[in-house]
Amino acid sequence: MDTVICPIDVRCGDQVSALLRPPSSQQVQDYFDELMSTRQCHGLKVGHNGLHGKGVYAGMDFEEGEIVLRDQMLVGVQHLSNKIDCLVCGFCFQFIGSIELQIGRKLYLQSLGVSSTSDECTKGMMAHNSKACYGASLSSNADADPYKANGGDFGACSSSSSSDTVGLPKELLESLMNGRLTLPHSDKFPLPEAISCPGGCGEVYYCSMLCSEADWASSHSLLCSGKRSESLSKDALLRFTQHANETNDIFLLAAKAIAFTILRYKKLKAACPKETHNGSVAWSLLLEAWKPIHMGYKKTWWDCISLPDDVSDETAFRMEVKELAFTSLQLLKEAIYDKEYEPLFSLEIYGNIIGMFELNNLDLVVASPVEDYFLYIDDLPNTEKIQAERITQPLLDALGDEYSACCQGTGFYPIQSCMNHSCCPNSRAFKRDEDRDGQATILAARAISKGEEITISYIEEELPLAERWASLADYGFTCRCSRCLEEGEEEEGGETP
């Protein structure tokens, strides 16, 4: 895999090595003590355990079912295909707009022939990523209200033209999206208003100005394709995004991590007196800006990615992965590169960032309020239910089995990522009904005593021993938890496999 040569790795070899050097135990302790204090996580402590590197430990007793941690992601991304089903805040990932907008927007995109399972998903989203899909007024007759025109019964609308793939007229969908039509009892499920990106890209929306400003400051100002973008080339940025959408959205996460570091560096530099600006100071500031990424466990992506079952030539496969990453990096470099922070654009850095996500990321899942809405209608007293379903049932029929699709993506959570694996964990990642954003929620699976290490399972716990170990091989270790040792002793010959 040495045939892919990145010139920056050659020019900045010493700096790249310094950025990738594992942090010392004291650096880890200091960083996470400060992070825990900032986030008021007083019941936990991160430290080295001498065996698996970093670990998270209980600073107090936890009862079964109690929240151990609510961890805010460092960077996260919603999967492209899921954007058809769910309009969520681009920073905290909670649902936004209204029940009407969520339903109307999804059906509108479906009526255009775009679906979350279609091979044309990427093309469709790019071609139809208009304001219409996100709730702005459409070019329809403002006086035409299909609900009123049909006496409040959507069933009368269900036999629309054959070109309408969801069986409902476009005018109805437009009324749902632009707020002219209110569904019965939707006021029981209020959602934050959808706020446009401050850069004017029309691709990202937020639940509040607070989230909008936070995302802009952390990464989006460099990755926005709107008029206020701080990128070098919006065209290059669009090419990078298209490549990521067509190959692997983990590249979008890597771009966020690099943009995050660059913007932290700029902020730190702006706070320093100009007379102190020199090469050594700039390097120390870059190291400080890199620290949140530095703390994550890393391996290069092409070395740690799982080998697909149908791959016979492992070396060729890993080379293809490395070349894919290099292509992505070159596109990103065209969009946001600056000589001042050149080492961040080395292939080794890029590969290690992606590898960190590959090994540590947690699925981003947020339950849909649309599911709650239809369940609420179904639970109404019979008379109210019959009246409401005259309006809602045609929408539910048009949505089909995917009506309850949740927000799905992936994210890197700095504290959760320090939790070690056990096949008999004392904690688990689990979203409660009240958890309506993208934060990671870790609950105690049993009572946990103060000082005990917090563990989770990286894999499916119900697998047999051999399959668990095969799955964990991708993480680079063999599990020696009490369950594995006990099951190993029961194997033929009484020896651990």
XYZ file of C-alpha atoms in Angstrom:
497
model
C 0.000 0.000 0.000
C 3.008 2.282 -0.320
C 2.221 3.184 -3.938
C -0.158 5.963 -2.832
C 2.164 8.813 -1.922
C 0.843 12.048 -0.450
C 3.383 14.899 -0.880
C 2.277 16.501 2.399
C 3.198 13.329 4.295
C 6.704 13.717 2.901
C 7.047 17.474 3.460
C 5.491 17.487 6.927
C 6.568 14.083 8.190
C 7.754 15.247 11.611
C 4.631 17.322 12.235
C 2.352 14.514 11.096
C 4.116 12.115 13.456
C 3.719 14.579 16.320
C -0.001 14.961 15.628
C -0.442 11.185 15.602
C 1.712 10.438 18.659
C -0.552 8.885 21.330
C -1.227 11.288 24.200
C 0.376 10.594 27.560
C -1.664 9.354 30.516
C -1.435 12.797 32.095
C -2.607 14.537 28.919
C -5.590 12.199 28.764
C -6.375 12.780 32.425
C -6.155 16.565 32.161
C -8.229 16.761 28.989
C -11.066 14.580 30.185
C -11.118 16.105 33.680
C -11.711 19.471 32.038
C -14.270 18.040 29.600
C -16.160 16.284 32.414
C -16.200 19.495 34.423
C -17.459 21.532 31.461
C -20.245 19.045 30.793
C -20.978 18.541 34.496
C -20.443 14.771 34.313
C -19.578 14.505 37.986
C -20.403 10.801 38.266
C -17.702 9.625 35.830
C -13.948 9.704 35.420
C -11.739 8.832 32.440
C -8.336 7.309 33.076
C -5.883 4.613 31.987
C -6.579 1.101 33.256
C -3.190 -0.357 32.341
C -4.678 -3.040 30.081
C -6.927 -1.477 27.437
C -5.667 2.101 27.516
C -8.378 4.608 28.347
C -11.412 3.598 30.340
C -14.428 5.253 31.955
C -15.028 4.679 35.664
C -17.986 5.285 37.938
C -17.421 8.138 40.389
C -20.614 7.177 42.220
C -23.055 4.289 42.539
C -25.563 3.819 39.709
C -28.806 1.881 39.942
C -30.049 -0.357 37.137
C -31.726 1.757 34.439
C -30.160 4.999 35.676
C -28.518 7.375 33.215
C -24.760 6.940 33.328
C -23.961 9.465 30.602
C -25.527 11.871 28.130
C -22.678 12.596 25.744
C -22.738 15.338 23.123
C -21.121 14.343 19.841
C -17.966 16.019 18.646
C -18.974 15.537 15.005
C -21.889 13.714 13.440
C -23.689 13.301 10.143
C -27.140 12.173 9.045
C -27.047 9.516 6.331
C -27.937 10.923 2.921
C -30.801 8.532 2.194
C -32.302 9.297 5.604
C -32.591 12.990 4.720
C -35.531 12.061 2.515
C -37.419 10.644 5.472
C -36.427 13.091 8.203
C -35.812 16.828 8.399
C -33.645 17.392 11.466
C -31.405 20.045 12.989
C -27.979 19.975 11.363
C -26.269 20.300 14.740
C -28.258 18.491 17.438
C -30.319 16.292 15.051
C -33.710 16.764 16.671
C -36.716 16.860 14.346
C -37.755 20.344 13.239
C -40.542 22.153 11.411
C -43.900 20.531 12.138
C -45.670 17.206 11.827
C -47.264 18.552 8.658
C -43.904 19.537 7.172
C -42.325 16.184 8.033
C -45.162 14.267 6.340
C -45.655 16.612 3.388
C -41.964 16.892 2.597
C -41.445 13.127 2.581
C -44.463 12.509 0.367
C -43.451 15.371 -1.921
C -40.009 13.838 -2.463
C -41.604 10.455 -3.058
C -43.926 12.021 -5.621
C -40.805 13.168 -7.480
C -39.634 9.563 -7.643
C -37.045 9.904 -4.879
C -36.969 7.188 -2.207
C -34.589 6.266 0.573
C -33.910 2.862 -1.001
C -33.580 4.035 -4.593
C -30.308 3.928 -6.503
C -31.251 7.398 -7.682
C -31.352 8.698 -4.109
C -28.236 10.841 -4.383
C -29.179 12.252 -7.780
C -32.730 12.874 -6.660
C -31.759 14.709 -3.508
C -29.314 16.891 -5.406
C -31.772 17.608 -8.194
C -34.682 18.370 -5.873
C -32.921 19.923 -2.917
C -35.060 23.033 -3.298
C -36.694 25.284 -0.757
C -39.927 23.515 -1.581
C -38.691 20.352 0.093
C -37.969 22.163 3.328
C -41.197 24.019 3.953
C -40.952 27.312 2.086
C -43.989 28.375 0.075
C -44.356 26.654 -3.260
C -45.568 28.115 -6.512
C -49.177 27.062 -6.024
C -52.460 28.898 -5.861
C -52.514 30.407 -2.369
C -56.301 30.233 -2.285
C -56.494 26.556 -3.173
C -56.923 24.425 -0.071
C -57.431 20.767 -0.942
C -58.624 19.996 2.585
C -61.484 22.489 2.375
C -62.194 21.685 -1.240
C -62.910 18.079 -0.339
C -65.006 18.721 2.722
C -62.182 17.773 5.078
C -61.902 14.223 3.715
C -58.529 13.353 2.162
C -59.990 10.087 0.930
C -61.625 12.032 -1.853
C -58.153 13.041 -3.029
C -56.675 9.571 -3.105
C -57.333 8.891 -6.779
C -55.031 11.509 -8.250
C -53.231 11.341 -11.556
C -51.056 8.325 -12.319
C -47.992 10.558 -12.383
C -48.405 11.192 -8.660
C -46.616 8.196 -7.164
C -47.973 8.625 -3.634
C -51.615 8.831 -4.753
C -52.197 12.318 -3.326
C -52.357 15.613 -5.226
C -49.352 17.888 -5.144
C -51.536 20.762 -3.915
C -52.250 18.826 -0.754
C -48.567 18.137 -0.139
C -47.738 21.777 -0.750
C -50.346 22.844 1.796
C -48.797 20.532 4.365
C -45.325 21.915 3.711
C -46.141 25.607 3.620
C -48.260 25.587 6.763
C -51.646 26.319 5.178
C -52.996 22.958 6.312
C -53.087 21.826 9.942
C -53.656 18.172 10.772
C -55.937 17.201 13.660
C -54.168 17.044 17.038
C -50.770 17.913 15.567
C -50.530 20.656 18.193
C -49.852 17.871 20.708
C -46.494 17.323 18.954
C -44.920 20.766 18.541
C -41.515 20.925 16.838
C -38.971 23.768 16.727
C -39.226 26.033 13.703
C -36.779 25.172 10.918
C -34.105 27.900 10.770
C -32.083 28.331 7.590
C -28.306 28.059 7.408
C -26.769 31.523 8.019
C -24.504 30.949 5.037
C -27.426 30.548 2.663
C -26.615 27.060 1.414
C -30.215 25.829 1.677
C -28.911 22.366 2.536
C -28.798 22.521 6.341
C -31.499 23.672 8.756
C -31.500 24.114 12.511
C -33.811 23.993 15.513
C -32.550 27.269 16.990
C -30.167 30.157 16.476
C -28.020 28.607 19.195
C -27.505 25.422 17.145
C -27.083 27.438 13.956
C -24.328 29.578 15.472
C -22.648 26.599 17.150
C -22.486 24.627 13.900
C -21.251 27.649 11.963
C -18.472 28.239 14.491
C -17.452 24.581 14.818
C -17.265 23.497 11.157
C -20.037 24.617 8.822
C -18.594 28.044 7.980
C -15.823 26.212 6.095
C -18.076 23.505 4.642
C -21.060 25.639 3.634
C -21.750 26.026 -0.080
C -23.724 29.256 0.372
C -22.756 32.862 -0.332
C -21.167 33.405 3.099
C -18.995 30.297 2.924
C -15.389 30.700 4.024
C -14.210 27.882 1.750
C -11.701 28.493 -1.028
C -13.991 27.098 -3.704
C -17.678 26.273 -3.408
C -17.449 24.263 -6.631
C -14.672 22.136 -5.155
C -16.679 21.730 -1.970
C -19.670 20.508 -3.962
C -17.451 18.012 -5.810
C -16.107 16.753 -2.487
C -19.618 16.386 -1.060
C -20.889 14.603 -4.162
C -17.955 12.189 -4.029
C -18.667 11.455 -0.345
C -22.366 10.945 -1.042
C -21.569 8.520 -3.847
C -18.918 6.565 -1.921
C -18.932 6.866 1.883
C -20.371 9.575 4.111
C -17.589 8.960 6.621
C -15.621 11.433 4.464
C -18.120 14.140 5.457
C -17.304 13.401 9.095
C -13.579 13.607 8.400
C -14.094 16.980 6.712
C -16.001 18.188 9.773
C -13.155 17.063 12.034
C -10.572 18.929 9.947
C -12.759 22.034 9.659
C -13.366 21.866 13.414
C -9.620 21.835 14.065
C -8.935 24.663 11.607
C -11.596 26.915 13.132
C -10.371 26.179 16.661
C -6.859 27.076 15.513
C -8.054 30.366 14.002
C -9.906 31.246 17.187
C -6.876 30.494 19.353
C -4.625 32.504 17.044
C -7.001 35.480 17.066
C -6.834 35.512 20.862
C -3.019 35.775 20.836
C -1.280 39.148 20.531
C -0.030 39.621 16.969
C 3.496 40.337 18.142
C 3.725 36.779 19.487
C 2.835 35.164 16.174
C 5.703 32.985 14.920
C 6.255 29.437 13.745
C 6.601 27.829 17.172
C 3.552 29.608 18.555
C 1.493 28.667 15.506
C 2.524 25.021 15.921
C 1.626 24.997 19.617
C -1.764 26.508 18.753
C -2.358 23.853 16.098
C -1.539 21.125 18.616
C -4.003 22.648 21.060
C -6.684 22.923 18.385
C -6.097 19.277 17.437
C -6.443 18.042 21.030
C -10.108 16.853 20.895
C -9.255 14.690 17.871
C -5.881 13.726 19.322
C -7.560 12.030 22.293
C -9.435 9.470 20.184
C -7.976 6.012 19.584
C -6.769 5.765 15.973
C -5.601 3.423 13.253
C -5.496 4.148 9.548
C -8.832 3.440 7.894
C -7.435 1.097 5.259
C -5.834 -1.022 8.004
C -8.834 -1.290 10.329
C -11.819 -1.408 7.972
C -13.643 -4.742 8.062
C -12.879 -7.048 5.152
C -16.067 -7.823 3.176
C -16.947 -11.503 2.868
C -16.728 -11.434 -0.920
C -13.191 -10.013 -1.048
C -10.510 -12.550 -1.961
C -7.518 -10.216 -2.352
C -7.131 -8.358 0.944
C -4.093 -6.362 -0.146
C -5.819 -5.070 -3.285
C -8.952 -4.211 -1.302
C -7.069 -2.184 1.295
C -5.157 -0.403 -1.450
C -8.445 0.555 -3.117
C -9.692 1.945 0.192
C -6.516 4.000 0.599
C -6.807 5.343 -2.940
C -10.446 6.237 -2.323
C -9.449 8.198 0.781
C -6.705 9.985 -1.165
C -9.173 11.021 -3.880
C -11.526 12.382 -1.228
C -8.687 14.246 0.498
C -7.587 15.917 -2.740
C -11.122 17.184 -3.324
C -11.329 18.509 0.234
C -7.938 20.143 -0.109
C -9.148 22.090 -3.152
C -12.013 23.407 -1.045
C -10.485 24.449 2.304
C -6.664 24.032 2.214
C -4.274 26.617 3.648
C -0.493 26.325 3.931
C -0.700 27.500 7.543
C -2.247 24.215 8.676
C -0.856 22.011 5.911
C -0.159 18.922 8.108
C -3.909 18.459 8.634
C -4.206 17.570 4.942
C -1.758 14.677 4.988
C -3.133 11.293 3.963
C -1.899 9.739 7.216
C -3.876 12.288 9.234
C -6.962 11.830 7.045
C -6.713 8.034 7.246
C -6.312 8.098 11.019
C -9.278 10.425 11.502
C -11.489 8.123 9.435
C -10.065 5.086 11.232
C -10.925 6.715 14.553
C -14.521 6.998 13.400
C -14.518 3.440 12.046
C -13.437 2.075 15.420
C -15.267 4.390 17.801
C -18.409 5.809 16.231
C -21.859 5.176 17.628
C -25.017 4.993 15.531
C -26.941 8.259 15.631
C -30.634 7.472 16.156
C -33.486 9.866 16.977
C -37.071 8.604 17.143
C -39.603 10.175 14.784
C -42.445 12.320 16.181
C -44.453 11.262 13.119
C -44.706 7.759 14.567
C -45.865 9.192 17.887
C -48.450 11.303 16.075
C -50.078 8.409 14.227
C -50.022 6.264 17.376
C -51.786 9.090 19.195
C -54.476 9.199 16.508
C -54.886 5.440 16.737
C -55.427 5.675 20.514
C -58.138 8.353 20.341
C -61.670 7.528 21.532
C -63.600 5.869 18.714
C -65.658 8.887 17.584
C -62.654 11.241 17.536
C -60.512 8.587 15.892
C -62.973 8.050 13.024
C -63.164 11.794 12.394
C -59.390 12.284 12.533
C -58.632 9.260 10.353
C -60.750 10.653 7.528
C -57.877 13.108 7.221
C -54.864 11.147 8.424
C -55.445 7.648 7.047
C -54.787 8.542 3.376
C -51.508 10.143 4.482
C -50.568 7.084 6.502
C -51.427 4.814 3.563
C -49.303 6.947 1.245
C -46.356 6.884 3.657
C -46.516 3.091 3.876
C -44.377 0.964 6.137
C -41.697 3.648 6.388
C -43.995 6.169 8.087
C -42.092 5.809 11.371
C -38.560 6.184 9.974
C -36.227 7.613 12.600
C -33.299 9.935 12.019
C -30.248 7.793 11.334
C -26.605 8.687 11.015
C -23.285 8.264 12.765
C -21.374 10.315 15.301
C -18.203 10.443 17.367
C -18.833 10.911 21.085
C -15.649 11.779 23.015
C -16.531 10.306 26.424
C -18.532 7.316 25.194
C -15.671 6.415 22.827
C -13.440 5.838 25.859
C -15.702 3.068 27.160
C -14.203 -0.386 26.811
C -15.949 -3.496 25.572
C -17.305 -6.419 27.563
C -19.462 -9.299 26.372
C -21.301 -8.951 29.702
C -21.409 -5.128 29.917
C -22.761 -3.193 32.855
C -24.097 -0.412 30.589
C -25.714 0.006 27.203
C -26.451 2.713 24.668
C -30.220 3.152 24.699
C -32.526 6.015 23.734
C -35.469 6.656 26.067
C -38.747 8.183 24.882
C -37.638 11.591 26.161
C -34.287 11.540 24.337
C -35.133 13.552 21.225
C -31.747 14.706 19.944
C -28.497 13.164 18.751
C -26.750 12.891 22.104
C -25.579 9.438 23.164
C -27.484 8.063 26.134
C -25.765 5.383 28.215
C -27.899 3.574 30.800
C -26.814 1.209 33.568
C -27.729 -2.374 32.602
C -27.348 -3.384 36.246
C -26.277 -1.790 39.498
C -22.783 -0.264 39.195
C -20.574 0.448 42.200
C -18.386 3.507 42.637
C -14.935 2.850 41.160
C -16.179 0.139 38.779
C -15.266 0.461 35.106
C -18.175 1.362 32.821
C -18.340 -1.130 29.939
C -20.526 -1.492 26.866
C -20.702 -4.105 24.125
C -19.286 -3.219 20.727
C -21.039 -6.160 19.083
C -24.176 -8.305 19.244
C -24.038 -9.853 22.721
C -26.047 -12.961 21.845
C -23.444 -14.332 19.421
C -21.522 -17.500 20.345
C -17.973 -17.075 21.622
C -16.181 -17.786 18.319
C -18.394 -15.333 16.406
C -17.960 -12.642 19.048
C -14.204 -12.968 18.862
C -14.305 -12.877 15.058
C -16.354 -9.676 15.184
C -14.017 -8.107 17.730
C -10.956 -8.908 15.617
C -11.712 -5.784 13.593
C -11.137 -3.756 16.773
C -7.712 -5.313 17.207
C -8.177 -7.239 20.450
C -9.366 -10.546 21.871
C -11.930 -10.169 24.632
C -10.977 -11.630 28.012
C -14.057 -10.597 29.953
C -15.445 -12.963 32.587
C -18.027 -14.333 30.162
C -15.450 -15.119 27.474
C -13.135 -16.796 29.979
C -15.973 -18.867 31.394
C -17.259 -19.930 27.981
C -13.709 -20.643 26.815
C -13.173 -23.054 29.674
C -16.278 -24.932 28.594
C -14.906 -25.482 25.097
C -13.645 -28.922 24.186
C -10.404 -29.637 26.026
C -11.217 -27.034 28.675
C -8.994 -24.425 26.951
C -9.797 -20.904 25.877
C -10.176 -20.810 22.066
